[in-house]
Amino acid sequence: MTERKQQVRLNVLARDVENAKAIVEETEGNVLIGLMVKPYPTVEAAVDVVRQYQQAKIPVSVGLGAGDPSQWAKVAEVAERTKPEHVNQVFPAAGYTLARLQSVGSAQTIVNALITPSGTPGNVIVSTGPQSQAYPDPISCDAACAMLAEMGIPSVKFYPINGVDRLDEVVEMVKAAVRHQIRIFEPTGGIDVQTIGQVVQVCLENGMEQVIPHVYTAIVDKSTGLTRIEDIRQLLRAIS
């Protein structure tokens, strides 16, 4: 595996286990398959689905579902019970989720914290929880990253970046993360086969150790619900 491939890992959706298997094979396992808890009526139902994918040796990323902060507790519960490779979480609940995972011996799970661009490079919004989102007061990127470092959270999920429209904000967030030794950056929102190369390059050029770009509906066939394998190939070419 090339150095660039080690630095970049895709996070994508799959319609079902078979679609996920094809994606894992195409990426040589260097991928995370996003499973959102929101569509499932109970924690138990979500846990059952995650375990089906895990039994098929698919690396799972447990997520909220369209960034819905009301799902944070379900995410934490599902993560604790399934110990996935990766978890998406709102900023206020990231430390809690990490602690629950560590309490069951799952220190290897990557937990991110959702941070929102403010519209001004150098400032971000960390009030991404169900109650705190009513108070979108910006703070500096450095303050946000210092808090992540204190919580032991290794990854910033930066959403929405609107493709390449907010690259100036991405740059400032990446630089702050590097200064505070946050080693993983997850740009999300509006990324597709045309924009992924530029987004990833900006993150790496500014010192990020690992980039996990989320590419979701842009590569899903609307008629079948399948993530298109040809689009996965194009993404891999763009980041190679």
C-alpha angles and dihedrals in degrees: 000000000000122000090250091054090052089052096049128053123176123229110202142153129251129198094220144341093283092052089048092051090054090050093048091050093048092050095042088239095303093126144084120222112216117226114184120210096206098083092055118085095214141024089244092056091051092046091053092054094046090051092051089058093044091052087056088054093249117151105236130209109197111212143179102239118254088352091291105174092201088073095062097104093048090051091052093049095046091047093051092050098045104030094215125191092250140018131196114210141166114257098251093052100040097092092046091051093048090051092051091051093048090050089062094044099260100128091142095067112107111230119191131193122224113237122177127215111245098207091254119088110241095028128083141174119243097171092099099137126107094264102025093054086078087070107055096176111158124233130185120279088238093055091050093049093045088057091049090051091051091052093047093240109155101196142055118211105201112197137207105011093159095225107286097340094098102038091125088060091044090055094053093046092049092049091051092048090052091050090055095043096248098155104192129061124189114194111195139179130059095010115145140155091287098049106032095085094056094044094050093044092054091052094049095043089057094054107268113156098209132011124200107187115194113221111177130149095011090076099037118104104235094209097052105020089231122136103239113244091206088059089051088055091050091050091051092050091049094054099037 
